[in-house]
Amino acid sequence: MPVVNSPMGGSFAFPQSLRARDQLLTGKTSVGARAFCGFQGCFFRDRPMDTVRIAVVGAGLMGLSTAVCIPTLVPRCSVTVIADKFTPDTTSDVAAGILIPHAYPDTPVHKQKQWFRETFDHLFSIANSAEAGDAGVYLVSGWQIFRSMPTEEVPFWADVVLGFRKMTEAELKKFPQHVFGQAFTTLKCEGPVYLPWLEKRVKRSGGLMVPQRIEDLWELHPSFDIVVNCSGLGSRQLAGDSTIFPVRGQVLKVQAPWLKHFIRDGSGLTYIYPGTSNVTLGGTRQKGDWNLSPDAEISRDIFSRCCALEPSLHRACDIREKVGLRPSRPGIRLQKELLAQDSRRLPVVHHYGHGSGGFSMHWGTALEAARLVNECAQALGSPAPKSKL
């Protein structure tokens, strides 16, 4: 498998400087369980004996949000986030971060709505607090427009966002190629701001950040009691999940400070999302494409499509290309698993596979993942079945 920037911060490029540092810390020349046991003495020598030691693998949006949620639901625990890619080098840093749900056909609508509402309510409280600027979370209004009538004029999330309504004829005149539209106010997360803010929250609650490449979850045994797998595309290797695949997204980041309203074509392929420091123009959905290098022809096509919706973008400057690989699968994986190897047992909670809907669902699914971690913690002191927890 090629080396990639995983959307969940779980890529597998191992910097030589980290390898050398780990050898110094551990006195070992090999990478793996023995090396991590060397870290254990540093990390846990002052922990109470009844502390549940939890490792979160992956430092993208899912890993960090889960690491924040766990201490609120799991009593007497320590949390260590382990990844070889941290912000600003994750695909979560590339994503536009706007809260417009992506549909998951294999997931009940009521569950999708629960995750979205929990995420929206959480971020809305941040947007209305003194933390809003530090967290990079704020309200944004705009339009979703359609070239033909959508099958659902009112989506399941319409009563979660603010002020959802049908666009007026006067508004639609701005988009002569479109016949229907929706206007609403939602929330936007600036990934390069929000992720460092989450990191600070993890550290504030006593959590640790460890830059380390993990090739096998068993490397974390016995240093940790429970592992949370938020490795995104890395789960092809770490969890043997052949159903997860990349959906390549290429976007442009441009300077166009006069734009204040978002515009999203109903297909989800063309969008204009104003942010605090730049405007994100998109995009692409290239299934199975692992290429992280920007394509100049695609960039020209994105810019042309966005200018057709908003002609003032012809004046945009400082155009930068970004590429991220969305971790996609038939449905989000939120599941407990008990790994068994000889007499060893390792409880694992899987939390990955959000595709293009990560920011819209992340807090709701992180809360659910944390609840699963708590169930694993409660089961540690009782007999466990040999297959699933």
Coordinates of C-alpha atoms in Angstrom, one line a residue:
M1 CA 0.0 0.0 0.0
P2 CA 1.4 3.4 -0.9
V3 CA 2.4 6.0 1.7
V4 CA -0.4 8.5 2.1
N5 CA -1.7 11.3 4.2
S6 CA -4.6 9.6 5.9
P7 CA -7.7 11.8 6.5
M8 CA -7.7 10.7 10.1
G9 CA -4.0 11.5 10.7
G10 CA -3.0 7.9 10.3
S11 CA -0.5 7.9 7.5
F12 CA 2.5 5.6 7.5
A13 CA 5.5 7.8 6.7
F14 CA 8.0 7.2 9.5
P15 CA 10.4 10.1 10.0
Q16 CA 14.0 9.0 10.6
S17 CA 14.3 11.6 13.4
L18 CA 11.5 9.9 15.3
R19 CA 13.0 6.5 14.9
A20 CA 16.3 7.8 16.3
R21 CA 14.6 9.5 19.2
D22 CA 12.7 6.4 20.0
Q23 CA 15.9 4.4 20.1
L24 CA 17.3 6.8 22.5
L25 CA 14.3 6.7 24.8
T26 CA 13.8 2.9 24.7
G27 CA 17.3 1.6 24.2
K28 CA 15.9 -0.6 21.5
T29 CA 16.7 -0.8 17.8
S30 CA 13.4 -2.3 16.7
V31 CA 10.1 -0.6 16.3
G32 CA 7.0 -2.2 17.8
A33 CA 5.6 -3.4 21.1
R34 CA 9.0 -3.5 22.8
A35 CA 9.7 0.1 21.8
F36 CA 6.3 1.2 23.2
C37 CA 6.9 -0.6 26.4
G38 CA 9.9 1.7 26.8
F39 CA 7.5 4.7 26.6
Q40 CA 5.2 3.1 29.2
G41 CA 7.6 3.7 32.0
C42 CA 7.8 7.4 31.2
F43 CA 4.0 7.8 30.6
F44 CA 2.5 5.8 33.4
R45 CA 4.9 5.7 36.4
D46 CA 2.8 8.3 38.3
R47 CA -0.6 6.9 37.2
P48 CA -2.9 5.4 39.9
M49 CA -3.0 1.6 39.7
D50 CA -6.7 1.5 38.9
T51 CA -6.4 3.9 35.9
V52 CA -7.7 2.6 32.6
R53 CA -5.0 3.3 30.0
I54 CA -6.5 4.2 26.7
A55 CA -4.6 4.7 23.4
V56 CA -6.3 6.6 20.6
V57 CA -4.6 5.8 17.2
G58 CA -5.0 8.8 14.8
A59 CA -4.8 12.5 15.4
G60 CA -7.2 13.8 12.8
L61 CA -10.7 15.1 13.6
M62 CA -12.0 11.7 14.8
G63 CA -9.0 10.9 16.9
L64 CA -8.8 14.2 18.7
S65 CA -12.6 14.6 19.2
T66 CA -12.8 11.1 20.6
A67 CA -9.8 11.8 22.9
V68 CA -11.7 14.9 24.2
C69 CA -14.9 12.9 24.8
I70 CA -13.4 9.9 26.6
P71 CA -12.5 11.5 29.9
T72 CA -16.0 12.9 30.3
L73 CA -17.5 9.4 30.0
V74 CA -14.8 7.1 31.4
P75 CA -13.9 7.6 35.0
R76 CA -10.3 7.1 36.1
C77 CA -8.7 6.9 32.7
S78 CA -5.6 8.2 31.0
V79 CA -5.7 9.0 27.3
T80 CA -2.7 8.9 24.9
V81 CA -3.1 10.0 21.2
I82 CA -0.7 8.2 19.0
A83 CA -0.1 9.1 15.3
D84 CA 2.6 9.9 12.9
K85 CA 0.7 12.8 11.4
F86 CA -0.7 15.7 13.5
T87 CA -2.2 19.0 12.5
P88 CA -1.5 20.8 10.1
D89 CA -0.6 17.6 8.1
T90 CA -3.9 15.7 8.2
T91 CA -6.7 15.8 5.7
S92 CA -9.0 17.3 8.3
D93 CA -6.8 20.4 7.8
V94 CA -7.6 20.4 4.1
A95 CA -11.4 19.9 4.5
A96 CA -13.7 22.9 4.2
G97 CA -15.3 22.0 7.6
I98 CA -18.9 23.1 6.8
L99 CA -21.8 21.4 8.5
I100 CA -23.9 20.0 5.6
P101 CA -24.5 16.3 6.2
H102 CA -23.4 13.7 3.7
A103 CA -25.9 10.8 3.5
Y104 CA -25.0 7.3 4.7
P105 CA -27.4 4.9 2.9
D106 CA -26.5 2.0 5.3
T107 CA -27.2 4.0 8.4
P108 CA -30.7 4.7 9.7
V109 CA -31.8 8.3 9.2
H110 CA -32.7 8.8 12.8
K111 CA -29.1 7.8 13.8
Q112 CA -27.6 10.2 11.2
K113 CA -29.8 13.0 12.5
Q114 CA -28.8 12.2 16.1
W115 CA -25.1 12.5 15.3
F116 CA -25.6 15.7 13.3
R117 CA -27.7 17.3 16.0
E118 CA -25.2 16.5 18.7
T119 CA -22.4 17.9 16.6
F120 CA -24.4 21.0 15.6
D121 CA -25.5 21.7 19.2
H122 CA -22.0 21.3 20.5
L123 CA -20.4 23.6 17.9
F124 CA -23.2 26.1 18.2
S125 CA -22.5 26.4 21.9
I126 CA -18.8 27.0 21.1
A127 CA -19.7 29.6 18.4
N128 CA -21.7 31.5 21.0
S129 CA -18.9 31.5 23.6
A130 CA -15.7 33.4 24.1
E131 CA -13.9 30.3 22.7
A132 CA -15.3 30.8 19.2
G133 CA -12.2 32.6 17.8
D134 CA -9.7 30.3 19.4
A135 CA -11.7 27.2 18.2
G136 CA -12.3 28.5 14.7
V137 CA -16.0 27.9 14.9
Y138 CA -18.7 30.3 13.6
L139 CA -22.0 30.6 11.9
V140 CA -22.2 31.0 8.1
S141 CA -25.3 31.6 5.8
G142 CA -25.8 30.7 2.2
W143 CA -27.5 28.7 -0.5
Q144 CA -27.7 25.1 -1.7
I145 CA -28.9 25.2 -5.4
F146 CA -30.2 22.5 -7.8
R147 CA -30.3 22.3 -11.6
S148 CA -33.3 20.0 -11.3
M149 CA -35.8 19.4 -8.5
P150 CA -34.3 17.3 -5.7
T151 CA -36.1 14.1 -4.6
E152 CA -36.3 15.6 -1.2
E153 CA -37.1 19.4 -1.0
V154 CA -36.7 19.2 2.8
P155 CA -33.7 17.1 3.9
F156 CA -33.7 15.2 7.3
W157 CA -31.4 17.9 8.8
A158 CA -33.5 20.9 7.8
D159 CA -34.8 21.4 11.4
V160 CA -31.3 21.2 12.9
V161 CA -29.6 24.0 10.9
L162 CA -31.0 27.5 11.4
G163 CA -33.6 29.3 9.3
F164 CA -34.0 26.6 6.7
R165 CA -36.3 27.7 3.9
K166 CA -37.0 27.5 0.2
M167 CA -35.1 30.2 -1.8
T168 CA -37.2 33.0 -3.3
E169 CA -37.5 33.7 -7.0
A170 CA -35.4 36.9 -6.5
E171 CA -32.6 34.8 -4.9
L172 CA -32.7 32.2 -7.7
K173 CA -32.1 35.0 -10.3
K174 CA -28.5 35.0 -9.1
F175 CA -28.2 31.4 -10.4
P176 CA -30.0 31.3 -13.8
Q177 CA -28.9 27.7 -14.5
H178 CA -30.6 26.4 -11.4
V179 CA -34.4 25.9 -10.8
F180 CA -34.6 25.3 -7.0
G181 CA -32.7 26.2 -3.9
Q182 CA -32.5 26.2 -0.2
A183 CA -31.3 28.9 2.1
F184 CA -30.1 28.3 5.7
T185 CA -27.5 29.1 8.3
T186 CA -25.1 26.4 9.5
L187 CA -21.7 26.2 11.2
K188 CA -18.2 26.1 9.9
C189 CA -15.0 24.7 11.5
E190 CA -11.6 26.0 10.4
G191 CA -9.7 22.7 10.5
P192 CA -6.2 24.3 10.9
V193 CA -7.6 26.2 14.0
Y194 CA -10.1 23.7 15.4
L195 CA -7.6 20.8 15.5
P196 CA -5.0 22.6 17.5
W197 CA -7.8 23.7 19.8
L198 CA -8.8 20.1 20.3
E199 CA -5.2 19.1 21.0
K200 CA -5.1 21.7 23.8
R201 CA -8.3 20.3 25.3
V202 CA -6.8 16.8 25.3
K203 CA -3.7 18.0 27.0
R204 CA -5.7 20.1 29.5
S205 CA -7.5 17.0 30.6
G206 CA -4.1 15.2 31.1
G207 CA -3.9 13.5 27.8
L208 CA -0.6 12.9 25.9
M209 CA 0.4 13.3 22.3
V210 CA 2.9 10.8 20.9
P211 CA 4.3 11.0 17.4
Q212 CA 4.7 7.3 16.6
R213 CA 4.0 5.1 13.7
I214 CA 1.8 2.0 14.6
E215 CA 1.9 -0.9 12.2
D216 CA 0.0 -3.4 14.3
L217 CA -2.5 -2.7 17.1
W218 CA -0.8 -5.4 19.2
E219 CA 2.2 -3.1 19.5
L220 CA 0.1 -1.3 22.1
H221 CA -0.3 -4.3 24.3
P222 CA 0.3 -4.5 27.3
S223 CA 1.1 -0.8 27.6
F224 CA -2.6 0.1 27.1
D225 CA -5.8 -1.6 28.3
I226 CA -8.1 -0.3 25.5
V227 CA -7.2 0.9 22.0
V228 CA -9.4 3.3 20.0
N229 CA -8.8 3.0 16.2
C230 CA -9.3 6.3 14.5
S231 CA -6.8 5.7 11.8
G232 CA -9.1 6.3 8.8
L233 CA -7.5 4.9 5.7
G234 CA -4.8 3.4 7.9
S235 CA -7.5 0.8 9.0
R236 CA -6.8 -1.1 5.8
Q237 CA -3.6 -2.2 7.5
L238 CA -4.3 -1.8 11.2
A239 CA -7.8 -3.4 11.1
G240 CA -7.6 -5.4 7.9
D241 CA -10.5 -3.5 6.6
S242 CA -10.6 -4.0 2.8
T243 CA -13.9 -2.1 2.5
I244 CA -12.4 1.3 3.2
F245 CA -11.1 3.3 0.2
P246 CA -9.9 6.8 -0.6
V247 CA -12.1 9.4 -2.2
R248 CA -9.7 12.0 -3.5
G249 CA -10.7 15.6 -2.9
Q250 CA -8.9 18.4 -4.6
V251 CA -9.8 22.0 -3.6
L252 CA -8.5 25.5 -4.1
K253 CA -7.8 28.0 -1.2
V254 CA -8.1 31.5 -2.5
Q255 CA -8.2 35.1 -1.3
A256 CA -11.7 36.6 -2.0
P257 CA -12.6 38.4 1.3
W258 CA -15.7 40.1 -0.2
L259 CA -17.5 36.8 -0.3
K260 CA -19.5 36.1 2.8
H261 CA -22.2 33.6 1.8
F262 CA -21.6 29.9 0.9
I263 CA -22.8 28.5 -2.4
R264 CA -23.2 24.7 -2.8
D265 CA -24.4 23.0 -5.9
G266 CA -26.9 20.2 -4.9
S267 CA -24.6 17.6 -6.4
G268 CA -22.0 18.5 -3.8
L269 CA -19.2 18.6 -6.4
T270 CA -19.1 22.4 -6.8
Y271 CA -19.0 24.6 -3.8
I272 CA -17.8 28.0 -2.5
Y273 CA -17.2 28.1 1.3
P274 CA -15.9 31.5 2.7
G275 CA -13.7 31.2 5.7
T276 CA -11.9 33.5 8.1
S277 CA -8.6 33.4 6.3
N278 CA -9.5 32.2 2.8
V279 CA -12.3 30.8 0.6
T280 CA -12.4 27.1 -0.2
L281 CA -13.4 26.2 -3.8
G282 CA -14.2 22.7 -4.7
G283 CA -14.1 20.1 -5.7
T284 CA -13.7 16.4 -6.7
R285 CA -14.8 13.0 -5.7
Q286 CA -12.4 10.5 -7.2
K287 CA -13.0 7.1 -5.8
G288 CA -10.0 4.8 -5.3
D289 CA -7.5 7.5 -6.2
W290 CA -4.5 7.7 -3.9
N291 CA -2.8 10.5 -5.7
L292 CA -1.9 13.4 -3.3
S293 CA -0.3 15.6 -6.0
P294 CA -2.6 18.5 -7.3
D295 CA -3.7 18.2 -10.9
A296 CA -3.5 21.5 -12.8
E297 CA -6.3 20.6 -15.2
I298 CA -8.6 19.7 -12.3
S299 CA -7.7 23.1 -10.6
R300 CA -8.7 25.0 -13.8
D301 CA -12.0 23.0 -14.0
I302 CA -12.8 23.8 -10.3
F303 CA -12.0 27.4 -10.7
S304 CA -14.2 27.6 -13.9
R305 CA -17.1 25.9 -12.2
C306 CA -17.0 28.1 -9.2
C307 CA -16.7 31.3 -11.3
A308 CA -19.8 30.2 -13.2
L309 CA -21.7 30.4 -9.9
E310 CA -19.9 33.5 -8.5
P311 CA -18.3 35.6 -11.3
S312 CA -16.6 37.9 -8.9
L313 CA -14.2 35.0 -8.2
H314 CA -12.4 36.0 -11.3
R315 CA -10.7 38.6 -9.1
A316 CA -9.6 36.0 -6.5
C317 CA -5.8 35.9 -5.8
D318 CA -3.3 33.8 -4.0
I319 CA -4.7 30.6 -5.3
R320 CA -3.4 27.5 -3.6
E321 CA -4.1 23.8 -4.4
K322 CA -4.8 21.2 -1.7
V323 CA -5.5 17.5 -1.9
G324 CA -7.0 15.2 0.8
L325 CA -8.1 11.6 0.8
R326 CA -11.4 11.1 2.4
P327 CA -11.7 7.7 4.3
S328 CA -14.8 6.2 2.8
R329 CA -16.6 2.9 3.3
P330 CA -20.2 1.6 3.0
G331 CA -20.9 3.1 6.5
I332 CA -19.2 4.6 9.4
R333 CA -17.5 1.9 11.6
L334 CA -18.5 2.4 15.2
Q335 CA -17.9 -1.0 16.8
K336 CA -16.2 -2.9 19.6
E337 CA -13.9 -5.8 18.9
L338 CA -12.0 -8.0 21.3
L339 CA -8.7 -9.0 19.7
A340 CA -7.3 -12.4 20.9
Q341 CA -3.9 -13.8 20.5
D342 CA -2.9 -16.8 22.5
S343 CA -3.8 -15.8 26.1
R344 CA -3.7 -12.1 25.3
R345 CA -6.8 -9.9 25.0
L346 CA -7.0 -6.4 23.6
P347 CA -10.3 -4.5 23.5
V348 CA -10.6 -2.2 20.5
V349 CA -13.1 0.4 19.6
H350 CA -13.2 1.3 15.9
H351 CA -14.3 4.8 14.9
Y352 CA -13.6 5.7 11.3
G353 CA -15.0 5.8 7.7
H354 CA -16.9 9.1 7.7
G355 CA -16.0 10.0 4.1
S356 CA -16.9 13.6 3.2
G357 CA -19.2 13.9 6.2
G358 CA -16.6 14.0 9.0
F359 CA -17.1 17.5 10.3
S360 CA -20.9 17.2 10.2
M361 CA -21.0 14.1 12.3
H362 CA -17.7 14.1 14.3
W363 CA -18.9 15.1 17.8
G364 CA -21.9 12.8 17.7
T365 CA -19.9 9.8 16.6
A366 CA -17.1 10.7 19.0
L367 CA -19.6 10.6 21.9
E368 CA -20.8 7.2 20.8
A369 CA -17.2 5.9 20.5
A370 CA -16.5 7.2 24.0
R371 CA -19.6 5.3 25.3
L372 CA -18.3 2.1 23.7
V373 CA -14.9 2.7 25.4
N374 CA -16.7 3.0 28.7
E375 CA -18.4 -0.3 28.1
C376 CA -15.0 -1.9 27.4
A377 CA -13.6 -0.3 30.6
Q378 CA -16.4 -1.7 32.6
A379 CA -15.8 -5.2 31.1
L380 CA -12.1 -5.2 32.0
G381 CA -12.9 -6.5 35.5
S382 CA -15.4 -9.2 34.4
P383 CA -15.1 -12.3 32.2
A384 CA -15.4 -11.5 28.5
P385 CA -16.6 -13.6 25.6
K386 CA -14.0 -14.6 23.1
S387 CA -15.3 -12.9 20.0
K388 CA -17.0 -9.5 20.1
L389 CA -17.3 -7.5 23.4

